C-alpha positions as MATLAB code, in Angstrom:
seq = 'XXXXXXXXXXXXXXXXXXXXXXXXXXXXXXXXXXXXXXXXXXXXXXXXXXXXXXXXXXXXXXXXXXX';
ca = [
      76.396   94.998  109.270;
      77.805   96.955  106.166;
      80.553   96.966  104.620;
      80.731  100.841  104.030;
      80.400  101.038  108.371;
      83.096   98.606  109.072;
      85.746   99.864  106.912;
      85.449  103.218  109.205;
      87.985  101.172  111.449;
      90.975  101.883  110.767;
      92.506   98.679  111.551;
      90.338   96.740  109.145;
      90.198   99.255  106.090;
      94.457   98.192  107.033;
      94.027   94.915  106.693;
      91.967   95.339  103.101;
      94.434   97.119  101.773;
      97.296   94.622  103.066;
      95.184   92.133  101.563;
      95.402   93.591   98.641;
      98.824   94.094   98.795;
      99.337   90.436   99.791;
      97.259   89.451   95.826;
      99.389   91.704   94.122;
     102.884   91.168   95.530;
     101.680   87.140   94.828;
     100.516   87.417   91.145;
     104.151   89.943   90.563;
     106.090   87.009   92.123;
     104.318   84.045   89.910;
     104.804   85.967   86.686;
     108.089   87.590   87.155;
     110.343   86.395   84.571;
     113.885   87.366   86.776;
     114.775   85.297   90.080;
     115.293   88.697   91.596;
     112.364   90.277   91.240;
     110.758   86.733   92.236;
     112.379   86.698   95.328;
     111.853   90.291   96.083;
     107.578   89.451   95.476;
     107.704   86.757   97.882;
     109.641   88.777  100.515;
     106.923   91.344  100.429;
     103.949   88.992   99.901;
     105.227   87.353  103.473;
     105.633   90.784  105.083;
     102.210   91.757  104.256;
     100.856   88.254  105.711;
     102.846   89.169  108.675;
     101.342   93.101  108.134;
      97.534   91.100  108.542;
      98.207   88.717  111.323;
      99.935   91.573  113.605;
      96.820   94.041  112.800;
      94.057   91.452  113.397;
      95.781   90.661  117.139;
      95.893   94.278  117.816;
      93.241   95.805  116.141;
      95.484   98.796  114.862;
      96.627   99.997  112.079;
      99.854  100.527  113.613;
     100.469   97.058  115.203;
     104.089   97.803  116.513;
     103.169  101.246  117.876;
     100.035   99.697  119.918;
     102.505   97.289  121.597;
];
Protein backbone atom coordinates (compact mmCIF):
# COMPACT_ATOMS: atom_id res chain seq x y z
CA UNK A 1 0.00 0.00 0.00
CA UNK A 2 1.19 3.57 -1.14
CA UNK A 3 -0.11 6.44 -1.11
CA UNK A 4 1.24 7.59 -4.61
CA UNK A 5 -0.82 4.02 -6.04
CA UNK A 6 -4.04 4.74 -4.37
CA UNK A 7 -4.55 8.22 -5.32
CA UNK A 8 -4.57 6.75 -9.12
CA UNK A 9 -8.39 6.22 -8.25
CA UNK A 10 -10.14 8.67 -9.17
CA UNK A 11 -12.73 8.51 -6.62
CA UNK A 12 -10.30 8.79 -3.75
CA UNK A 13 -7.76 11.47 -5.19
CA UNK A 14 -11.93 13.15 -5.12
CA UNK A 15 -12.39 12.67 -1.86
CA UNK A 16 -8.69 14.30 -0.88
CA UNK A 17 -9.35 17.09 -2.54
CA UNK A 18 -13.05 17.44 -1.01
CA UNK A 19 -11.32 16.97 2.11
CA UNK A 20 -9.46 19.60 1.57
CA UNK A 21 -12.06 21.63 0.52
CA UNK A 22 -14.11 20.61 3.59
CA UNK A 23 -10.61 22.31 6.02
CA UNK A 24 -10.67 25.27 4.08
CA UNK A 25 -14.33 26.20 3.63
CA UNK A 26 -14.22 25.42 7.82
CA UNK A 27 -11.21 27.64 8.83
CA UNK A 28 -12.97 30.67 6.07
CA UNK A 29 -16.22 30.19 8.07
CA UNK A 30 -14.52 30.41 11.79
CA UNK A 31 -12.55 33.51 10.87
CA UNK A 32 -14.89 35.37 8.69
CA UNK A 33 -15.60 38.58 10.24
CA UNK A 34 -19.28 39.14 8.13
CA UNK A 35 -22.40 36.79 8.95
CA UNK A 36 -22.62 36.42 5.22
CA UNK A 37 -19.66 35.16 4.29
CA UNK A 38 -20.01 32.88 7.58
CA UNK A 39 -22.98 31.44 6.44
CA UNK A 40 -21.90 31.06 2.91
CA UNK A 41 -18.48 28.83 4.54
CA UNK A 42 -20.71 26.62 6.34
CA UNK A 43 -23.06 26.03 3.36
CA UNK A 44 -20.11 24.84 1.38
CA UNK A 45 -18.21 23.10 4.21
CA UNK A 46 -21.65 20.84 4.50
CA UNK A 47 -21.82 20.34 0.72
CA UNK A 48 -18.40 19.06 0.58
CA UNK A 49 -19.19 16.58 3.65
CA UNK A 50 -22.09 15.60 1.60
CA UNK A 51 -19.44 15.70 -1.71
CA UNK A 52 -17.29 12.78 0.64
CA UNK A 53 -20.05 10.65 1.95
CA UNK A 54 -21.79 10.34 -1.68
CA UNK A 55 -18.18 9.45 -3.29
CA UNK A 56 -17.12 6.93 -0.60
CA UNK A 57 -20.75 4.92 -1.24
CA UNK A 58 -20.12 5.00 -4.86
CA UNK A 59 -16.68 4.93 -5.40
CA UNK A 60 -16.83 7.74 -8.18
CA UNK A 61 -15.84 10.78 -8.66
CA UNK A 62 -19.04 11.61 -10.11
CA UNK A 63 -21.43 10.23 -7.41
CA UNK A 64 -24.76 11.50 -9.06
CA UNK A 65 -23.75 10.39 -12.57
CA UNK A 66 -22.88 6.67 -11.23
CA UNK A 67 -26.45 6.49 -9.85
Amino acid sequence: FSIGASLTDGWLAAKMLALLGYIGFGIVTMRAGSKPVKIAGFVTALACAGYIFAVAFSRSPFPLAAA
